[in-house]
Amino acid sequence: MTTTTLLEPTIMTTAAMNIWDVYWGLRVEQCPCDVHFVEWLEEEGITGKRIYHFGSGGHHYVGIRCAEPELDCTVLSITASPKEYDAFVKLATGNPTITRTYSAYFGDIYTSNARLLPRFDIVTLFHACEFRTEANDAYGALTDREVIDLFTDQTDAGGYLMFYTGSFAYATAEPIIADWAKTAPVEEVATFKTLRVFRKIV
C-alpha cells in the first residue's frame, strides 16, 4: 500500500509582493473617483455591463452600487491591500447575494495575466502610476503602460477605459495616457467631473 504525500508548491520567489498596507474608506472630498464613476453610469443610463475596477477601496463602493437593480452591472475589482480584501470577505459573508455580481480579489495589478481575465465592457484605471515602485521591479512586474495595454486588449470594441484626473500620480500618468491614446485603438469621448473617458473603437 502506497502513501501519497501532499507537497508544498515549489514556486520560486525573489521578493515579497508590493502591498498597499492601508485601508481606504470612502472619503469623497479627497478621492471622489468611485462616486463620480457611478454617477457617470447613472447619467449615461449604462446598465448590465462587465466592469473591471482598479482599486476596490475598503468601502467597495463601486461593487456595492453596481449590484443595485438600476445598474445591474458585474464588477471584478482588485486590491493590493490585505485590509481591504478582508473587508470584502466580511461584506460577502454578511451579504452573500452580492457575490452574484461583485467579486474582489487580492493581488498586484502589475502581475496581471490576460489568460486569467474575462472580457470587459468598462475598465477603470483610476490609480494608474500610484502604486508602481522599484519594489515591483524585483519580481518582474508590468509597467503602467503595459497594464493599460493589457486592459485595452481585454476591453471589447465599443467599451470604455477611464482615468482619474484627481489622482496624486496623474502628472506622471498623463504623458503615458497621451502616448497610449495616440497608438491604441481608442478615442477620447468625454470628460465627466474628475474622469476622462475613452472608447475602444475596434
XYZ file of N, CA and C in Angstrom:
606
model
N 0.852 -1.192 0.000
C 0.000 0.000 0.000
C 0.882 1.234 0.000
N 0.609 2.127 -0.914
C 1.446 3.329 -1.002
C 0.756 4.502 -0.318
N 1.571 5.390 0.186
C 1.062 6.588 0.852
C 1.386 7.796 -0.002
N 0.380 8.592 -0.280
C 0.590 9.798 -1.072
C 0.845 10.970 -0.139
N 1.915 11.685 -0.387
C 2.256 12.849 0.418
C 2.003 14.108 -0.396
N 1.241 15.023 0.187
C 0.997 16.301 -0.469
C 2.179 17.220 -0.227
N 2.739 17.719 -1.301
C 3.906 18.577 -1.201
C 3.509 20.032 -1.359
N 4.239 20.907 -0.703
C 4.033 22.338 -0.891
C 4.505 22.720 -2.291
N 3.814 23.688 -2.950
C 4.264 24.128 -4.269
C 5.681 24.683 -4.204
N 6.473 24.390 -5.223
C 7.854 24.878 -5.243
C 7.961 26.037 -6.227
N 7.284 27.127 -5.890
C 7.334 28.331 -6.711
C 8.445 29.228 -6.188
N 9.364 29.567 -7.077
C 10.498 30.392 -6.681
C 10.074 31.851 -6.614
N 10.404 32.526 -5.537
C 10.127 33.947 -5.409
C 11.420 34.683 -5.128
N 11.518 35.881 -5.698
C 12.723 36.681 -5.493
C 12.491 37.835 -4.543
N 11.237 38.181 -4.320
C 10.933 39.310 -3.453
C 9.495 39.214 -2.982
N 9.204 39.882 -1.884
C 7.838 39.919 -1.388
C 6.995 40.839 -2.266
N 5.713 40.544 -2.327
C 4.793 41.367 -3.097
C 4.717 42.770 -2.515
N 4.640 43.731 -3.408
C 4.478 45.128 -3.009
C 3.008 45.359 -2.679
N 2.682 45.371 -1.402
C 1.294 45.521 -0.997
C 0.997 46.970 -0.616
N -0.276 47.276 -0.522
C -0.755 48.582 -0.073
C -1.284 48.360 1.338
N -0.464 48.666 2.344
C -0.795 48.320 3.721
C -1.642 49.411 4.373
N -2.752 49.726 3.721
C -3.642 50.801 4.152
C -5.075 50.350 3.907
N -5.980 50.830 4.729
C -7.415 50.653 4.493
C -7.959 52.007 4.069
N -8.524 52.071 2.861
C -9.047 53.327 2.354
C -10.565 53.325 2.445
N -11.088 54.168 3.335
C -12.525 54.315 3.450
C -13.049 55.266 2.385
N -14.352 55.460 2.344
C -14.955 56.337 1.349
C -14.783 57.788 1.811
N -13.794 58.459 1.233
C -13.501 59.856 1.564
C -13.722 60.679 0.295
N -14.957 61.042 0.057
C -15.336 61.653 -1.220
C -14.634 62.979 -1.442
N -14.398 63.730 -0.371
C -13.737 65.019 -0.527
C -12.283 64.863 -0.963
N -11.649 63.757 -0.640
C -10.260 63.518 -1.017
C -10.144 62.750 -2.328
N -11.030 61.786 -2.522
C -10.926 60.902 -3.690
C -12.328 60.537 -4.168
N -12.919 61.385 -5.021
C -14.306 61.158 -5.446
C -14.471 60.261 -6.663
N -13.383 59.653 -7.156
C -13.456 58.978 -8.452
C -14.502 57.870 -8.490
N -14.615 57.069 -7.435
C -15.579 55.969 -7.456
C -17.012 56.497 -7.480
N -17.261 57.544 -6.718
C -18.590 58.151 -6.712
C -18.886 58.775 -8.072
N -17.907 59.467 -8.644
C -18.102 60.069 -9.962
C -18.340 58.996 -11.022
N -17.677 57.866 -10.892
C -17.873 56.785 -11.856
C -19.321 56.288 -11.829
N -19.851 56.051 -10.638
C -21.234 55.582 -10.528
C -22.188 56.656 -11.036
N -21.896 57.907 -10.756
C -22.733 58.992 -11.281
C -22.708 59.024 -12.807
N -21.537 58.746 -13.390
C -21.433 58.679 -14.855
C -22.302 57.557 -15.409
N -22.226 56.392 -14.795
C -23.082 55.280 -15.231
C -24.548 55.689 -15.196
N -24.942 56.332 -14.104
C -26.338 56.729 -13.949
C -26.737 57.781 -14.984
N -25.877 58.769 -15.176
C -26.206 59.847 -16.119
C -26.292 59.335 -17.546
N -25.418 58.386 -17.901
C -25.409 57.834 -19.254
C -26.444 56.726 -19.441
N -27.082 56.316 -18.368
C -28.058 55.230 -18.457
C -27.422 53.896 -18.796
N -26.194 53.683 -18.326
C -25.454 52.462 -18.648
C -25.803 51.375 -17.632
N -26.248 50.233 -18.130
C -26.612 49.111 -17.262
C -26.111 47.805 -17.871
N -26.042 46.796 -17.027
C -25.750 45.442 -17.494
C -24.367 45.245 -18.079
N -23.370 46.021 -17.647
C -22.025 45.934 -18.211
C -21.083 45.142 -17.311
N -20.011 44.657 -17.935
C -18.950 43.920 -17.226
C -17.821 44.906 -16.942
N -17.534 45.141 -15.668
C -16.617 46.197 -15.253
C -15.404 45.599 -14.540
N -14.225 46.115 -14.898
C -13.011 45.839 -14.117
C -12.643 47.123 -13.395
N -12.451 47.022 -12.082
C -12.218 48.212 -11.262
C -10.882 48.094 -10.529
N -9.979 48.990 -10.854
C -8.641 49.014 -10.264
C -8.685 49.792 -8.950
N -8.646 49.058 -7.837
C -8.631 49.669 -6.518
C -10.001 49.689 -5.875
N -10.323 48.623 -5.144
C -11.666 48.490 -4.572
C -11.950 49.515 -3.488
N -10.891 49.913 -2.752
C -11.112 50.650 -1.515
C -11.714 49.729 -0.482
N -11.544 50.075 0.771
C -12.156 49.276 1.827
C -13.662 49.401 1.838
N -14.180 50.426 1.168
C -15.621 50.678 1.108
C -16.327 49.826 0.063
N -15.606 49.377 -0.954
C -16.173 48.553 -2.034
C -17.413 49.223 -2.649
N -17.329 50.534 -2.781
C -18.480 51.329 -3.214
C -18.950 50.947 -4.616
N -18.019 50.806 -5.545
C -18.410 50.514 -6.926
C -19.115 49.163 -7.012
N -18.557 48.152 -6.370
C -19.186 46.836 -6.403
C -20.562 46.821 -5.773
N -20.710 47.534 -4.649
C -21.996 47.566 -3.945
C -23.038 48.314 -4.772
N -22.673 49.476 -5.294
C -23.640 50.276 -6.052
C -24.015 49.603 -7.371
N -23.037 49.000 -8.035
C -23.328 48.374 -9.326
C -24.179 47.125 -9.192
N -24.269 46.582 -7.984
C -25.142 45.432 -7.747
C -26.609 45.823 -7.658
N -26.883 47.129 -7.524
C -28.266 47.581 -7.413
C -29.012 47.330 -8.730
N -30.287 47.005 -8.667
C -31.038 46.660 -9.889
C -31.016 47.745 -10.953
N -30.927 48.997 -10.538
C -30.930 50.097 -11.505
C -29.691 50.082 -12.399
N -28.578 49.539 -11.902
C -27.347 49.469 -12.690
C -27.097 48.054 -13.214
N -27.294 47.056 -12.376
C -27.226 45.652 -12.790
C -25.942 45.339 -13.559
N -24.818 45.855 -13.059
C -23.516 45.562 -13.666
C -22.783 44.521 -12.839
N -21.874 43.802 -13.475
C -20.970 42.922 -12.750
C -19.627 43.625 -12.620
N -18.997 43.458 -11.469
C -17.737 44.142 -11.183
C -16.726 43.143 -10.649
N -15.545 43.156 -11.260
C -14.380 42.450 -10.741
C -13.386 43.513 -10.327
N -13.033 43.520 -9.056
C -12.186 44.575 -8.515
C -10.935 43.975 -7.908
N -9.821 44.689 -8.033
C -8.567 44.247 -7.441
C -8.157 45.186 -6.317
N -7.576 44.626 -5.282
C -6.951 45.412 -4.225
C -5.623 44.766 -3.843
N -4.636 45.601 -3.578
C -3.356 45.119 -3.060
C -3.265 45.343 -1.557
N -4.399 45.649 -0.946
C -4.469 45.883 0.497
C -5.106 44.691 1.194
N -4.374 43.986 2.046
C -4.995 42.882 2.785
C -6.199 43.334 3.603
N -6.144 44.547 4.151
C -7.254 45.037 4.967
C -8.496 45.270 4.112
N -8.313 45.773 2.892
C -9.456 45.980 2.008
C -10.034 44.657 1.531
N -9.153 43.675 1.314
C -9.660 42.355 0.934
C -10.424 41.723 2.091
N -9.916 41.887 3.306
C -10.647 41.377 4.472
C -12.037 42.010 4.563
N -12.119 43.295 4.189
C -13.418 43.970 4.201
C -14.367 43.341 3.180
N -13.820 42.905 2.037
C -14.669 42.221 1.050
C -15.158 40.885 1.600
N -14.283 40.132 2.247
C -14.688 38.842 2.821
C -15.817 39.061 3.829
N -15.689 40.091 4.645
C -16.738 40.400 5.625
C -18.024 40.791 4.915
N -17.915 41.610 3.858
C -19.086 42.015 3.082
C -19.781 40.802 2.477
N -19.012 39.934 1.834
C -19.580 38.766 1.161
C -20.171 37.775 2.155
N -19.535 37.637 3.308
C -20.048 36.720 4.330
C -21.385 37.199 4.873
N -21.478 38.517 5.089
C -22.708 39.073 5.634
C -23.800 39.262 4.597
N -23.428 39.339 3.333
C -24.396 39.585 2.262
C -24.019 38.738 1.055
N -24.206 37.439 1.137
C -23.717 36.552 0.073
C -24.328 36.810 -1.292
N -25.498 37.421 -1.363
C -26.103 37.664 -2.672
C -25.279 38.641 -3.501
N -24.458 39.463 -2.854
C -23.665 40.421 -3.626
C -22.633 39.719 -4.492
N -22.250 38.507 -4.115
C -21.253 37.784 -4.894
C -21.801 37.284 -6.230
N -23.084 37.469 -6.472
C -23.636 37.165 -7.794
C -23.148 38.169 -8.830
N -22.851 39.382 -8.366
C -22.475 40.440 -9.303
C -21.141 41.092 -8.983
N -20.595 40.852 -7.798
C -19.362 41.537 -7.389
C -18.376 40.568 -6.777
N -17.137 40.655 -7.261
C -16.049 39.912 -6.645
C -14.817 40.794 -6.589
N -14.137 40.745 -5.469
C -12.865 41.445 -5.316
C -11.787 40.407 -5.051
N -10.607 40.642 -5.587
C -9.512 39.722 -5.326
C -8.268 40.482 -4.908
N -7.434 39.793 -4.150
C -6.196 40.361 -3.651
C -5.076 40.050 -4.631
N -4.341 41.073 -5.033
C -3.227 40.845 -5.941
C -2.564 42.144 -6.343
N -1.541 42.008 -7.148
C -0.808 43.144 -7.705
C -1.235 43.278 -9.162
N -1.868 44.374 -9.520
C -2.331 44.553 -10.897
C -1.172 44.474 -11.883
N 0.040 44.731 -11.404
C 1.209 44.718 -12.275
C 1.723 43.304 -12.566
N 1.068 42.304 -12.007
C 1.349 40.922 -12.406
C 0.140 40.308 -13.119
N -0.746 41.141 -13.629
C -1.938 40.648 -14.318
C -1.561 39.811 -15.541
N -2.393 38.810 -15.797
C -2.183 37.885 -16.912
C -3.512 37.769 -17.665
N -3.500 38.086 -18.938
C -4.732 38.070 -19.732
C -5.427 36.717 -19.695
N -4.674 35.649 -19.528
C -5.282 34.314 -19.522
C -6.151 34.073 -18.288
N -5.992 34.889 -17.264
C -6.806 34.767 -16.064
C -7.982 35.736 -16.055
N -8.088 36.558 -17.079
C -9.086 37.629 -17.083
C -10.192 37.369 -18.101
N -11.428 37.727 -17.752
C -12.508 37.693 -18.741
C -12.473 38.942 -19.620
N -13.460 39.087 -20.476
C -13.618 40.293 -21.282
C -14.411 41.335 -20.494
N -14.174 42.609 -20.809
C -14.846 43.681 -20.089
C -15.477 44.675 -21.059
N -16.507 45.361 -20.548
C -17.115 46.482 -21.261
C -16.555 47.813 -20.775
N -16.142 47.872 -19.516
C -15.616 49.091 -18.914
C -14.461 48.719 -18.000
N -13.368 49.470 -18.123
C -12.212 49.298 -17.241
C -11.887 50.641 -16.613
N -11.818 50.683 -15.293
C -11.394 51.893 -14.599
C -9.933 51.730 -14.188
N -9.126 52.671 -14.601
C -7.699 52.677 -14.242
C -7.393 53.946 -13.462
N -8.225 54.215 -12.468
C -8.151 55.470 -11.725
C -6.835 55.652 -10.976
N -6.184 54.556 -10.633
C -4.984 54.664 -9.792
C -3.703 54.338 -10.554
N -3.737 54.550 -11.860
C -2.531 54.351 -12.672
C -1.392 55.202 -12.124
N -0.235 54.584 -12.016
C 1.020 55.230 -11.592
C 1.086 55.542 -10.097
N 0.065 55.220 -9.344
C 0.111 55.496 -7.911
C 0.916 54.443 -7.141
N 0.935 53.240 -7.652
C 1.367 52.109 -6.836
C 2.658 51.452 -7.333
N 3.052 51.737 -8.555
C 4.191 51.065 -9.168
C 5.487 51.669 -8.644
N 6.356 50.850 -8.037
C 7.636 51.313 -7.487
C 8.727 50.316 -7.857
N 9.937 50.589 -7.397
C 11.052 49.658 -7.619
C 10.792 48.309 -6.955
N 9.936 48.290 -5.940
C 9.612 47.019 -5.285
C 8.948 46.059 -6.261
N 8.169 46.583 -7.212
C 7.539 45.726 -8.221
C 8.570 45.195 -9.214
N 9.606 45.987 -9.474
C 10.656 45.551 -10.397
C 11.305 44.258 -9.931
N 11.375 44.081 -8.626
C 12.095 42.937 -8.068
C 11.490 41.610 -8.493
N 10.223 41.595 -8.880
C 9.617 40.343 -9.347
C 9.062 40.472 -10.769
N 9.666 41.357 -11.555
C 9.377 41.414 -12.981
C 7.978 41.862 -13.327
N 7.426 42.771 -12.524
C 6.059 43.230 -12.748
C 5.964 44.084 -14.012
N 4.748 44.184 -14.528
C 4.491 45.024 -15.692
C 4.691 46.500 -15.356
N 4.860 47.311 -16.388
C 4.872 48.758 -16.209
C 3.429 49.270 -16.274
N 3.255 50.551 -15.940
C 1.914 51.128 -16.052
C 1.409 51.074 -17.493
N 2.265 51.393 -18.442
C 1.839 51.344 -19.838
C 1.454 49.924 -20.240
N 2.197 48.941 -19.798
C 1.866 47.552 -20.130
C 0.530 47.145 -19.518
N 0.238 47.632 -18.318
C -1.056 47.343 -17.699
C -2.181 47.983 -18.506
N -1.992 49.232 -18.916
C -3.012 49.906 -19.722
C -3.232 49.166 -21.037
N -2.147 48.750 -21.674
C -2.275 47.999 -22.930
C -2.991 46.671 -22.722
N -2.644 45.974 -21.644
C -3.270 44.676 -21.361
C -4.781 44.838 -21.199
N -5.205 45.843 -20.424
C -6.637 46.001 -20.189
C -7.349 46.614 -21.388
N -6.617 47.319 -22.235
C -7.200 47.749 -23.511
C -7.534 46.519 -24.347
N -6.609 45.572 -24.387
C -6.843 44.329 -25.134
C -8.020 43.538 -24.560
N -8.231 43.622 -23.255
C -9.305 42.863 -22.608
C -10.665 43.552 -22.714
N -10.682 44.759 -23.256
C -11.928 45.518 -23.384
C -12.517 45.294 -24.773
N -13.788 44.965 -24.829
C -14.446 44.744 -26.120
C -14.621 46.053 -26.875
N -14.686 45.963 -28.194
C -14.940 47.139 -29.028
C -16.224 47.820 -28.593
N -16.161 49.150 -28.521
C -17.297 49.912 -28.027
C -17.285 50.119 -26.528
N -16.374 49.433 -25.850
C -16.257 49.573 -24.404
C -15.458 50.804 -24.013
N -15.331 51.020 -22.709
C -14.722 52.238 -22.188
C -13.538 51.939 -21.275
N -12.541 52.818 -21.344
C -11.436 52.831 -20.385
C -11.393 54.230 -19.787
N -11.206 54.295 -18.463
C -11.370 55.566 -17.771
C -10.210 55.843 -16.824
N -9.884 57.125 -16.708
C -8.790 57.585 -15.855
C -9.276 58.714 -14.951
N -8.572 58.903 -13.843
C -8.960 59.863 -12.802
C -7.945 61.001 -12.756
N -8.417 62.208 -13.071
C -7.509 63.355 -13.142
C -7.133 63.905 -11.770
N -7.830 63.483 -10.735
C -7.520 63.961 -9.388
C -6.514 63.117 -8.643
N -6.007 62.078 -9.275
C -5.008 61.222 -8.637
C -3.741 62.002 -8.312
N -3.111 61.694 -7.189
C -1.851 62.365 -6.847
C -0.762 62.009 -7.851
N -0.951 60.919 -8.603
C 0.038 60.497 -9.598
C -0.372 60.861 -11.014
N -1.404 61.688 -11.177
C -1.887 61.978 -12.523
C -0.844 62.685 -13.378
N -0.016 63.529 -12.778
C 1.028 64.204 -13.553
C 1.984 63.194 -14.174
N 2.214 62.087 -13.497
C 3.042 61.010 -14.047
C 2.262 60.207 -15.075
N 0.999 59.985 -14.796
C 0.178 59.162 -15.687
C -0.177 59.881 -16.982
N -0.331 61.187 -16.939
C -0.857 61.919 -18.100
C -0.052 61.714 -19.377
N 1.293 61.813 -19.367
C 2.021 61.568 -20.617
C 1.930 60.116 -21.088
N 1.803 59.183 -20.162
C 1.629 57.776 -20.536
C 0.282 57.595 -21.221
N -0.755 58.222 -20.663
C -2.083 58.164 -21.264
C -2.069 58.805 -22.648
N -1.374 59.946 -22.773
C -1.314 60.647 -24.059
C -0.656 59.782 -25.127
N 0.439 59.123 -24.773
C 1.129 58.260 -25.729
C 0.267 57.058 -26.093
N -0.378 56.481 -25.099
C -1.288 55.352 -25.335
C -2.413 55.755 -26.279
N -2.997 56.937 -26.037
C -4.133 57.384 -26.849
C -3.752 57.604 -28.310
N -2.477 57.887 -28.574
C -2.015 58.087 -29.952
C -1.893 56.770 -30.713
N -1.622 55.702 -30.007
C -1.290 54.441 -30.676
C -2.326 53.331 -30.470
N -3.126 53.427 -29.430
C -4.121 52.390 -29.145
C -5.399 52.650 -29.939
N -6.216 51.634 -30.156
C -7.474 51.796 -30.898
C -8.564 52.405 -30.020
N -8.320 53.637 -29.574
C -9.256 54.311 -28.673
C -9.453 55.753 -29.117
N -10.536 56.345 -28.651
C -10.760 57.770 -28.835
C -11.322 58.329 -27.539
N -10.881 59.542 -27.194
C -11.432 60.175 -26.002
C -12.788 60.751 -26.356
N -13.805 60.372 -25.600
C -15.170 60.753 -25.958
C -15.800 61.717 -24.971
N -15.241 61.839 -23.763
C -15.889 62.700 -22.780
C -14.975 62.939 -21.595
N -15.288 63.995 -20.883
C -14.819 64.159 -19.512
C -16.069 64.233 -18.644
N -15.989 63.659 -17.470
C -17.112 63.705 -16.532
C -16.548 64.005 -15.163
N -16.758 65.225 -14.707
C -16.234 65.656 -13.407
C -14.730 65.399 -13.372
N -14.253 64.471 -12.557
C -12.805 64.229 -12.455
C -12.314 63.126 -13.385
N -13.167 62.621 -14.258
C -12.834 61.440 -15.045
C -12.630 61.764 -16.521
N -11.681 61.062 -17.143
C -11.511 61.074 -18.594
C -12.025 59.741 -19.128
N -12.817 59.830 -20.204
C -13.494 58.644 -20.738
C -13.031 58.395 -22.169
N -12.477 57.199 -22.395
C -12.052 56.770 -23.727
C -12.929 55.604 -24.155
N -13.201 55.543 -25.462
C -13.943 54.399 -26.011
C -13.022 53.605 -26.919
N -13.083 52.288 -26.803
C -12.326 51.430 -27.700
C -13.093 51.318 -29.018
N -12.430 51.596 -30.104
C -13.149 51.699 -31.379
C -13.071 50.447 -32.229
N -12.122 49.559 -31.995
C -12.079 48.275 -32.705
C -11.702 47.163 -31.727
